[in-house]
CSV table of C-alpha atoms and ligand atoms in Angstrom, one decimal:
chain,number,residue,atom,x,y,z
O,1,UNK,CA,-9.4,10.7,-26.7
O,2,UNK,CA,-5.6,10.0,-26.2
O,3,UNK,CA,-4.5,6.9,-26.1
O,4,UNK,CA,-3.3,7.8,-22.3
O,5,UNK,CA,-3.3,10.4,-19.6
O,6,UNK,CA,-1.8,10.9,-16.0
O,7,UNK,CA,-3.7,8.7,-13.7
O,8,UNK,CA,-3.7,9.9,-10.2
O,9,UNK,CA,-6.1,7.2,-8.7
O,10,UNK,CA,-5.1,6.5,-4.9
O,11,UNK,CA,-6.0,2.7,-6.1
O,12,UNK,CA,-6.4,0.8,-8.0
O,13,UNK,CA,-3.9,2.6,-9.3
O,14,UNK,CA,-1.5,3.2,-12.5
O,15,UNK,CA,0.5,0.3,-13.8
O,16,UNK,CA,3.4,0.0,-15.8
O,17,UNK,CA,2.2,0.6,-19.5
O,18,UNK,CA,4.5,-1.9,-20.3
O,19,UNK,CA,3.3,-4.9,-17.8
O,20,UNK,CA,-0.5,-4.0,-19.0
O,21,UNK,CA,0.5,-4.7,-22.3
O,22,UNK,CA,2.3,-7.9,-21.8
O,23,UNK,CA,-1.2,-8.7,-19.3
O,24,UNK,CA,-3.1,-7.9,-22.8
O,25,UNK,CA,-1.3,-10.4,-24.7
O,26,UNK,CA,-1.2,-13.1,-22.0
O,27,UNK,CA,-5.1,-13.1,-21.2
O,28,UNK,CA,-5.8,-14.1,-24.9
O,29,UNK,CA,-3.0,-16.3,-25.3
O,30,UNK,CA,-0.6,-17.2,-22.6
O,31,UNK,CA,3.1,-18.0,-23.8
O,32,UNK,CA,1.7,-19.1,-27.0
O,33,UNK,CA,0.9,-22.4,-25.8
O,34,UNK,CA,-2.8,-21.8,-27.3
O,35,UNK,CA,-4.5,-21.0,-23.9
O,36,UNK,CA,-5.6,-17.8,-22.4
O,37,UNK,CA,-3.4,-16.5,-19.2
O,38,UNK,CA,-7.1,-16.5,-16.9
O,39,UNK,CA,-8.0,-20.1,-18.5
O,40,UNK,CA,-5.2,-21.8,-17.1
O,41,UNK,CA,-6.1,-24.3,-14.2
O,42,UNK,CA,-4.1,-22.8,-11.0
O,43,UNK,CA,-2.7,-26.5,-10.8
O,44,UNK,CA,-1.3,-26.6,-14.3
O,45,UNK,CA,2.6,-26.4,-14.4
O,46,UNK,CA,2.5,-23.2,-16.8
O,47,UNK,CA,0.5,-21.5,-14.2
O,48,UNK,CA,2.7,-22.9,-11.0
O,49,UNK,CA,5.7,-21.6,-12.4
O,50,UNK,CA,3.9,-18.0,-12.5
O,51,UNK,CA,3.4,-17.8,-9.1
O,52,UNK,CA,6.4,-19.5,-7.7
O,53,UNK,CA,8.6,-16.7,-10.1
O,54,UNK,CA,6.1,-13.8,-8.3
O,55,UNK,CA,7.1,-14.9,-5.0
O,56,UNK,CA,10.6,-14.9,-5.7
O,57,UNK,CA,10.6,-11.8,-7.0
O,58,UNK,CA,8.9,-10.3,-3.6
O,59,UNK,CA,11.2,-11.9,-1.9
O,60,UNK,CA,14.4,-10.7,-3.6
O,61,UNK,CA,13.3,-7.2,-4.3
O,62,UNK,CA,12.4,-7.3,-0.3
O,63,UNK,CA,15.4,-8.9,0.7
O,64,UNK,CA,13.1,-11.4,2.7
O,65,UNK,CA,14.8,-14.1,4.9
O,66,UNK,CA,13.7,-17.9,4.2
O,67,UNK,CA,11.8,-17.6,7.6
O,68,UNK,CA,8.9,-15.6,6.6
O,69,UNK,CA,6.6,-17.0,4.3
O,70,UNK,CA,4.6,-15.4,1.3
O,71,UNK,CA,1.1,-16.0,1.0
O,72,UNK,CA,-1.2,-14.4,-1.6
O,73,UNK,CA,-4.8,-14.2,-0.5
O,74,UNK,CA,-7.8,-12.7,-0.8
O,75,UNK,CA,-10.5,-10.7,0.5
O,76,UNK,CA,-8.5,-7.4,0.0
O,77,UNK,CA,-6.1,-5.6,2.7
O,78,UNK,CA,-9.4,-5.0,5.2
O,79,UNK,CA,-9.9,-9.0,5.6
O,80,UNK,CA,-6.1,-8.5,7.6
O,81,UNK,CA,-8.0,-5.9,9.6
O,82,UNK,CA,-9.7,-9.6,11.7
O,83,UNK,CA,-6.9,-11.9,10.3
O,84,UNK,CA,-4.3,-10.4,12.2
O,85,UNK,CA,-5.6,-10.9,15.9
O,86,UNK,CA,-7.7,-13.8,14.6
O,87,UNK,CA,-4.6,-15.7,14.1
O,88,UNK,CA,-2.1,-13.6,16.2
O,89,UNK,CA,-3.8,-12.8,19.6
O,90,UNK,CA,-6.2,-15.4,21.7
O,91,UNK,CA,-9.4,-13.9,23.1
O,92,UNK,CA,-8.0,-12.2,26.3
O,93,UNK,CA,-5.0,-11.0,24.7
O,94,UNK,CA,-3.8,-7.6,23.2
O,95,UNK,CA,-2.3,-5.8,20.1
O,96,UNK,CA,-1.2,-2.5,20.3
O,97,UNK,CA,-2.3,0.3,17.6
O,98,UNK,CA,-1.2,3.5,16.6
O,99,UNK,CA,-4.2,5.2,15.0
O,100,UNK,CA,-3.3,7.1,12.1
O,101,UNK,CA,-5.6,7.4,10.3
O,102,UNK,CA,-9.1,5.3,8.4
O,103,UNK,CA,-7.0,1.9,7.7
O,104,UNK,CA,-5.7,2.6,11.3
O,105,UNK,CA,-9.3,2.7,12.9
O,106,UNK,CA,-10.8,-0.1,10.8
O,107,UNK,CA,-7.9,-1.8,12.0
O,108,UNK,CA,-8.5,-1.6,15.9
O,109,UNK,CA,-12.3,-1.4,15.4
O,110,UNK,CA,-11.9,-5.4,13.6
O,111,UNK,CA,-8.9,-6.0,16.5
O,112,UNK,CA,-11.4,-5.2,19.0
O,113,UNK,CA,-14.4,-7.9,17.8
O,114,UNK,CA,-12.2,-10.7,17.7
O,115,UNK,CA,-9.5,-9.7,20.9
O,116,UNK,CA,-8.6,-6.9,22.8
O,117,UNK,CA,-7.4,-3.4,21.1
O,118,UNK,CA,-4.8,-0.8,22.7
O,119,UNK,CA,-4.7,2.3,21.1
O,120,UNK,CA,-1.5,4.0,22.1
O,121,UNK,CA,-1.6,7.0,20.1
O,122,UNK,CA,-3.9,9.0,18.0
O,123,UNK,CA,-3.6,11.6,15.7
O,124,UNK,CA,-7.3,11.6,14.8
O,125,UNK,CA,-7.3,15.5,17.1
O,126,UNK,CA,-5.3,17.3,14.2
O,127,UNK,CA,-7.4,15.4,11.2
O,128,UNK,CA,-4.3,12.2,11.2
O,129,UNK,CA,-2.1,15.3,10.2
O,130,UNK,CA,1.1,13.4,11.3
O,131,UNK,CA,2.6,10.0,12.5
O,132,UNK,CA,4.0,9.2,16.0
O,133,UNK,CA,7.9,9.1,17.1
O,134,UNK,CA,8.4,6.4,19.0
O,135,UNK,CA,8.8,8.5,22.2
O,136,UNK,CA,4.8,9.8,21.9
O,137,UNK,CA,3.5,6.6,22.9
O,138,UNK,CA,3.8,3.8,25.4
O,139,UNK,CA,3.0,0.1,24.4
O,140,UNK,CA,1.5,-1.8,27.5
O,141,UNK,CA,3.9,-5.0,28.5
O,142,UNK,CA,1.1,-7.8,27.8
O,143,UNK,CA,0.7,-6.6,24.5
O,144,UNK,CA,1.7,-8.8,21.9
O,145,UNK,CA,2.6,-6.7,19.0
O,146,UNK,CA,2.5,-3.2,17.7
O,147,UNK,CA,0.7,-2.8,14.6
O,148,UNK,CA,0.9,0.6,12.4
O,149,UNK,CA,0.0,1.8,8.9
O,150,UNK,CA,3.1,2.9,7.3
O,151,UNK,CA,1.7,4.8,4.6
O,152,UNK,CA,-1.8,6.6,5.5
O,153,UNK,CA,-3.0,6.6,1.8
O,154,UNK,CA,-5.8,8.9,2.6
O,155,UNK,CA,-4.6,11.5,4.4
O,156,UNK,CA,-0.6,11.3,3.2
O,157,UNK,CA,1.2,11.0,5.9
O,158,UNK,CA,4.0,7.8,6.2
O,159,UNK,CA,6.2,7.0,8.9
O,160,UNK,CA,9.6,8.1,7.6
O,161,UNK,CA,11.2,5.8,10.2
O,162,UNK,CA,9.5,2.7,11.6
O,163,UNK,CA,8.3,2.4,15.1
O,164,UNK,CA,10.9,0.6,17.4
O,165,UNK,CA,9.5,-1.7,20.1
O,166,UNK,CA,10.5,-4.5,22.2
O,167,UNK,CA,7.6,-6.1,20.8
O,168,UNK,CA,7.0,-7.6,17.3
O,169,UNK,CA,5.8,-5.5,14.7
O,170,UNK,CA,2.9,-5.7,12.4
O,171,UNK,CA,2.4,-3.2,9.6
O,172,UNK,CA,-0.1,-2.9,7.1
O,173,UNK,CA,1.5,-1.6,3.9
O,174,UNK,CA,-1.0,-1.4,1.5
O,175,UNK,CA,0.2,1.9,-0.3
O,176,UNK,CA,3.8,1.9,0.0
O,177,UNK,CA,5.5,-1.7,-0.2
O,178,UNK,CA,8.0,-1.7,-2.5
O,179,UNK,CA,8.7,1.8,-2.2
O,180,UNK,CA,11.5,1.8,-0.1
O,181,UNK,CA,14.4,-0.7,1.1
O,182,UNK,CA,13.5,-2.1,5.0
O,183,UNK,CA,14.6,-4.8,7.3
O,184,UNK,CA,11.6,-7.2,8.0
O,185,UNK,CA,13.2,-8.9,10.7
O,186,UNK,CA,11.6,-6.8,13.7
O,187,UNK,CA,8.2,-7.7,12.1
O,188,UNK,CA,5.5,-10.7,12.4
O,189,UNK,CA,3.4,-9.9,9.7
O,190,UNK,CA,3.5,-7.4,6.7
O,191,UNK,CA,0.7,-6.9,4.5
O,192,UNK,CA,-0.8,-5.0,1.6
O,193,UNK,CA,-3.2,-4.9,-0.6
O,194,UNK,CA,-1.6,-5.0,-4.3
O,195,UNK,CA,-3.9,-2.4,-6.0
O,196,UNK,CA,-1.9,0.4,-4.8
O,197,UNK,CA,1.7,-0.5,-5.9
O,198,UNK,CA,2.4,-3.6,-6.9
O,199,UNK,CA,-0.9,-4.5,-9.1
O,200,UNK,CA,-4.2,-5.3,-9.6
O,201,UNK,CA,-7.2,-5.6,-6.8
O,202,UNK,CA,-8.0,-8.9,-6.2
O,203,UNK,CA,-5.3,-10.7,-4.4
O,204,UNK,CA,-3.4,-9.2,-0.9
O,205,UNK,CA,0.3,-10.3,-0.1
O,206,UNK,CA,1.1,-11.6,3.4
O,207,UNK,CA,4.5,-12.2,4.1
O,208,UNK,CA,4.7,-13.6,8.1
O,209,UNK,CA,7.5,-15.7,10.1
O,210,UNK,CA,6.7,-18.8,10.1
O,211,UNK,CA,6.9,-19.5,13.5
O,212,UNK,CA,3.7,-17.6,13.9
O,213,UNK,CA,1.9,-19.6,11.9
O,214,UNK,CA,1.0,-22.3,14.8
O,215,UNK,CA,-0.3,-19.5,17.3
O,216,UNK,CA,-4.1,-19.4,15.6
O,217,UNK,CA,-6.5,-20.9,18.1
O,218,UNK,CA,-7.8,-24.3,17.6
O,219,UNK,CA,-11.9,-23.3,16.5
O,220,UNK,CA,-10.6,-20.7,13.8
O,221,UNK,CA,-12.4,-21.6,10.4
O,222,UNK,CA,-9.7,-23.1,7.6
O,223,UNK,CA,-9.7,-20.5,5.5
O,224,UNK,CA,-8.7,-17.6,8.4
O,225,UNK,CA,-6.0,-19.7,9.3
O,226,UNK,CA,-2.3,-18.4,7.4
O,227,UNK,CA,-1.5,-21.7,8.3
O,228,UNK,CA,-3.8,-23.0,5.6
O,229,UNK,CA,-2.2,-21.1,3.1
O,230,UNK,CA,1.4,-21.6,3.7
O,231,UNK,CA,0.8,-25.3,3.9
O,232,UNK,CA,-0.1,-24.7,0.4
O,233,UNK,CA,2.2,-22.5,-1.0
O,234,UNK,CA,-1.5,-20.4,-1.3
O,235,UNK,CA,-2.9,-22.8,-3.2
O,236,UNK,CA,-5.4,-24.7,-0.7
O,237,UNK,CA,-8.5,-23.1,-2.8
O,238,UNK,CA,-8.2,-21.4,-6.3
O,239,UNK,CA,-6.2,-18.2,-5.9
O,240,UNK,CA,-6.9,-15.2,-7.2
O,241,UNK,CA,-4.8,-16.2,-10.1
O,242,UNK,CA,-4.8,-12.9,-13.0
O,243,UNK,CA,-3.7,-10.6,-10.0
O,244,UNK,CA,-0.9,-13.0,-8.8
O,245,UNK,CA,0.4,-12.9,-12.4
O,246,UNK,CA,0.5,-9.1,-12.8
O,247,UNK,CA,2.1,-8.7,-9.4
O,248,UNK,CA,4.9,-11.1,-10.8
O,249,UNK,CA,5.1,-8.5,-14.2
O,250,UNK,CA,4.9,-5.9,-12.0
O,251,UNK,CA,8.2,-7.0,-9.7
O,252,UNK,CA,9.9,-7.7,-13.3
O,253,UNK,CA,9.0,-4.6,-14.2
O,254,UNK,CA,10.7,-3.6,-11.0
O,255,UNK,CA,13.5,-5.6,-10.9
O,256,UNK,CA,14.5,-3.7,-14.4
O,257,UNK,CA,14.1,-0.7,-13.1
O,258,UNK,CA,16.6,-1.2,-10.4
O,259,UNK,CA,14.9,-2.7,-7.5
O,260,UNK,CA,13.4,-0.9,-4.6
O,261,UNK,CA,16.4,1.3,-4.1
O,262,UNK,CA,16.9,2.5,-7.5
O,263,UNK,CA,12.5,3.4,-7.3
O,264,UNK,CA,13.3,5.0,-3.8
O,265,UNK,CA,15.4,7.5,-5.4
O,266,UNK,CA,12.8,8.5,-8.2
O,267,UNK,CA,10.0,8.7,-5.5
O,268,UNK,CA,11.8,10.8,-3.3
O,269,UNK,CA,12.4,12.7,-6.4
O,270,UNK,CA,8.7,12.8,-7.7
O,271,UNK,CA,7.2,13.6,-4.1
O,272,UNK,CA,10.0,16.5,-4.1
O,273,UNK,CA,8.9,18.2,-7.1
O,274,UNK,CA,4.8,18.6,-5.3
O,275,UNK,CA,6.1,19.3,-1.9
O,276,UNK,CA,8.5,22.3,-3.0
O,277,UNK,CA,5.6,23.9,-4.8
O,278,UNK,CA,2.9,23.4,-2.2
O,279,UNK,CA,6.2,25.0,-0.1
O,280,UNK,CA,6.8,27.7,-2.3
O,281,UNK,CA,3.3,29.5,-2.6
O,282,UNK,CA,0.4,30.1,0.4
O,283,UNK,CA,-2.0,29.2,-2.2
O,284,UNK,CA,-1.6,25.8,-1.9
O,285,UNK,CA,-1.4,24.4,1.6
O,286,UNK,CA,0.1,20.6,2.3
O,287,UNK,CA,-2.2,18.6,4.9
O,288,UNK,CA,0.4,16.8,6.6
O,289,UNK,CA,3.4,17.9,9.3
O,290,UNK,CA,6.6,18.2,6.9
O,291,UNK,CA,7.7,15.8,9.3
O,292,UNK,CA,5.2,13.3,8.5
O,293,UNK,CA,5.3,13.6,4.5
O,294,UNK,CA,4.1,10.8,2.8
O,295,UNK,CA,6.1,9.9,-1.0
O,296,UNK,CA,3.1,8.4,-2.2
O,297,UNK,CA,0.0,10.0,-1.3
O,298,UNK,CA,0.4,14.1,-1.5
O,299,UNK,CA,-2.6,15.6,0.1
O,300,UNK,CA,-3.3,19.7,-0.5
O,301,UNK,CA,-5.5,22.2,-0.3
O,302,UNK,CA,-6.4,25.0,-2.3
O,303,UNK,CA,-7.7,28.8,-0.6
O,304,UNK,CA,-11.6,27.3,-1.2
O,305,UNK,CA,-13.9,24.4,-1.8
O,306,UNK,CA,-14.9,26.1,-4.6
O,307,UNK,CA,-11.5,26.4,-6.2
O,308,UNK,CA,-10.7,22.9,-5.5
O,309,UNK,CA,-13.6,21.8,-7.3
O,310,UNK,CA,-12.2,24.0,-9.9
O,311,UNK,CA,-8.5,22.8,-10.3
O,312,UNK,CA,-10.0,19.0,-10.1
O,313,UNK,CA,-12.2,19.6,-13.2
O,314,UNK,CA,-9.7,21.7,-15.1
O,315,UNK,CA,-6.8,19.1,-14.2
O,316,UNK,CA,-9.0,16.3,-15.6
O,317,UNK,CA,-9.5,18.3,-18.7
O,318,UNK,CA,-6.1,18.4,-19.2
O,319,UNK,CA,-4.8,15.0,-18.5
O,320,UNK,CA,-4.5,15.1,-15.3
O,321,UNK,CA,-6.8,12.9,-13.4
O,322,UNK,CA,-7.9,11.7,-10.3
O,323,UNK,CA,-6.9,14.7,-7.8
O,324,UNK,CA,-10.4,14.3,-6.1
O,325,UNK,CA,-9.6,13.7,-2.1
O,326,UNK,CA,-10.9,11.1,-0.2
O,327,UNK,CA,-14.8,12.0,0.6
O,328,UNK,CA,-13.4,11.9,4.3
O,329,UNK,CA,-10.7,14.8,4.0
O,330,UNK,CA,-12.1,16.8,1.0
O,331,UNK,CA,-9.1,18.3,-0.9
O,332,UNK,CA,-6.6,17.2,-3.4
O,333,UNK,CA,-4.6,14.1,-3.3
O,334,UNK,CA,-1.9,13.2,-5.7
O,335,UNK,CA,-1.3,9.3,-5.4
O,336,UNK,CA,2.2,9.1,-7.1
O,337,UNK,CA,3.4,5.4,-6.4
O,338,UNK,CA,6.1,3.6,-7.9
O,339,UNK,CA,4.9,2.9,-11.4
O,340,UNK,CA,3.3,6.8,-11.5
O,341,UNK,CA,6.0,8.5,-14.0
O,342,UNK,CA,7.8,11.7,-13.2
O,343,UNK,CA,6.7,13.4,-16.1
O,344,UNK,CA,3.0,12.8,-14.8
O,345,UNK,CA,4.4,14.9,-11.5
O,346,UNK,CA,6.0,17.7,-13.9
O,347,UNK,CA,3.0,18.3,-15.7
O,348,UNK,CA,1.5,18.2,-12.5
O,349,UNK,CA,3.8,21.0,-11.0
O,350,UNK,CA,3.2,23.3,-14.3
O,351,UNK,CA,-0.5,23.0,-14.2
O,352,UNK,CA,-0.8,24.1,-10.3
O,353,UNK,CA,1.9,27.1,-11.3
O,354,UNK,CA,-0.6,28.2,-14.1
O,355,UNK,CA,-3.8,27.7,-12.0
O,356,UNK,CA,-2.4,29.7,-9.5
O,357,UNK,CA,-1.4,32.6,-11.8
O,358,UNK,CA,-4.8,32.3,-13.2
O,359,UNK,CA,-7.2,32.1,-9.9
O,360,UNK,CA,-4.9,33.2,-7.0
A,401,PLP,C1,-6.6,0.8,0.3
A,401,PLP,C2,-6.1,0.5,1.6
A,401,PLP,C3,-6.7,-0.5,2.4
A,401,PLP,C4,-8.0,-1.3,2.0
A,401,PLP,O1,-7.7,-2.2,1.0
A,401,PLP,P1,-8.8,-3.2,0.5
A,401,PLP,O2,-8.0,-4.1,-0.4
A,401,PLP,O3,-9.8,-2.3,-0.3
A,401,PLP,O4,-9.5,-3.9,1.6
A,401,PLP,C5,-6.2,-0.8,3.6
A,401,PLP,N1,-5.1,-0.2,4.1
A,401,PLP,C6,-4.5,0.8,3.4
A,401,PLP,C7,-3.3,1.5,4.0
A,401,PLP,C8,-5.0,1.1,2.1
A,401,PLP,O5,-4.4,2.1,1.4
């Protein structure tokens, strides 16, 4: 077996080889002070230092004011599906919801248990083939924010420009923070799950203004409350603490490369290479609106099941895996996030070109 091939899991997803490496080393023996990186208490000042530097690198590389604060929790992305309106929105109030998509619907579906759900748009009609413009929708004036998925890692499609609203925003950015430059300062609350593109599973950044923090009603349980875990720089119980510390390797890692703008470049570049073949031939057909493109998550089609069951199998065998689609969209998918190297894409590009002279 080679020592490594192209990894095109939609998450958890490839890593820097480098930062699994370093993660290698550290788990046995962490800064050679005779203990193993996962054996350190969470209280010990060797392992303090490594979250405070992860959350200063988040906030550099996202240019985040000192007004929002950076929580690392857990429970995964889909435990800020309830924690959103659990903390943001009491009982008889509303959040607004554009569905795009599975993470979309889970969203509202959670929203909806604890609060009161408007969906202003849906693209569910045309399989969450494309994203909203902000004129395709209208957010009701008692709604107090408008939440959106900015990447739809399942069915590739990513808002190219945010929404804008007279109301605050909330965005679940599971698959594509740190992909791209943005001002947070029309959003509440951002959050993502790291195992897309910025680590491991296990642990799921928050980054909210602080002045939201006292809004959660008075009978939610400690641990729901954000408030809990800002008061303790995320420390209040024992954080997911391995994950934490390859999210901080992970923002070195892209910190050297250039920070989000220099990566921006090379995933506009990567995405690129996928969409101008899927655009050059009729035998492989792109799922999303060109307008709607996603840069991390290329969805395609081939002419038949059949053939796509094919071109997974025969990718695979050539180094080239993980191009199943999600069970709910069938297909191909290409998950090419930051740390997903070019050459990975151009190997990519060459095998469809063959496969197509070969089956079309
Ligand atoms: C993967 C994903 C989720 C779910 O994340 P979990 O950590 O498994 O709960 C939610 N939203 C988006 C956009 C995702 O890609």
């Amino acid at each position: 077996m080679p020592d490594r091939i192209y990894n095109f899991s939609p998450g958890p997803a490839t890593l820097p080889q480098e930062v699994l490496a370093q993660a290698a080393k550290d788990i046995v023996n962490y800064n050679n002070i005779g203990i193993g990186l996962i054996e350190l208490s969470h209280r010990s000042k060797a392992f303090m230092e490594v979250a405070q530097e992860a959350e200063s690198l988040i906030r550099e590389l996202m240019s985040i004011p000192e007004n929002y604060k950076i929580l690392f929790l857990q429970g995964g992305a889909s435990t800020q599906f309830a924690m959103v309106p659990l903390n943001l929105l009491a009982p008889d109030k509303k959040g607004t919801y554009l569905n795009t998509g599975t993470w979309a619907k889970k969203a509202i579906k959670e929203a909806s248990i604890v609060a009161k759900a408007q969906v202003a748009y849906s693209s569910e009609d045309s399989s969450f083939d494309h994203v909203p413009s902000d004129g395709d929708y209208t957010v009701d004036d008692d709604s107090e924010y408008l939440y959106f998925v900015s990447n739809n890692t399942i069915y590739g499609t990513q808002f190219a420009q945010f929404p804008k609203s007279d109301k605050m925003l909330v965005s679940d950015m599971s698959s594509d923070i740190l992909s791209r430059p943005f001002d947070i300062s029309p959003f509440g609350l951002v959050f993502a799950g790291a195992q897309k593109n910025m680590g491991p599973a296990g642990v799921t950044v928050v980054i909210i203004r602080d002045d939201l923090l006292d809004r959660a009603p008075e009978n939610l349980p400690t641990m729901f409350r954000y408030k809990t875990h800002a008061d303790k720089g995320s420390m209040f119980n024992t954080p997911p603490c391995f994950a934490i510390y390859v999210v901080g390797l992970v923002a070195k890692w892209l910190k050297k490369q250039g920070g989000v703008q220099a990566i921006e470049k090379i995933n506009r570049e990567k995405a690129a290479l996928l969409y101008d073949m899927i655009d050059s031939t009729e035998f492989y057909k792109g799922h999303a609106r060109k307008d709607s493109r996603s840069l991390m998550n290329v969805t395609f089609n081939l002419p038949t099941p059949e053939l796509e069951a094919k071109f997974i199998k025969e990718a695979s065998e050539n180094g080239l895996d993980g191009l199943k689609g999600h069970r709910s969209i069938g297909g191909c998918r290409a998950s090419i996030y930051n740390a997903f190297p070019k050459q990975g894409v151009v190997d990519l590009v060459d095998f469809m070109k063959e496969f197509e002279r070969k089956n079309g």
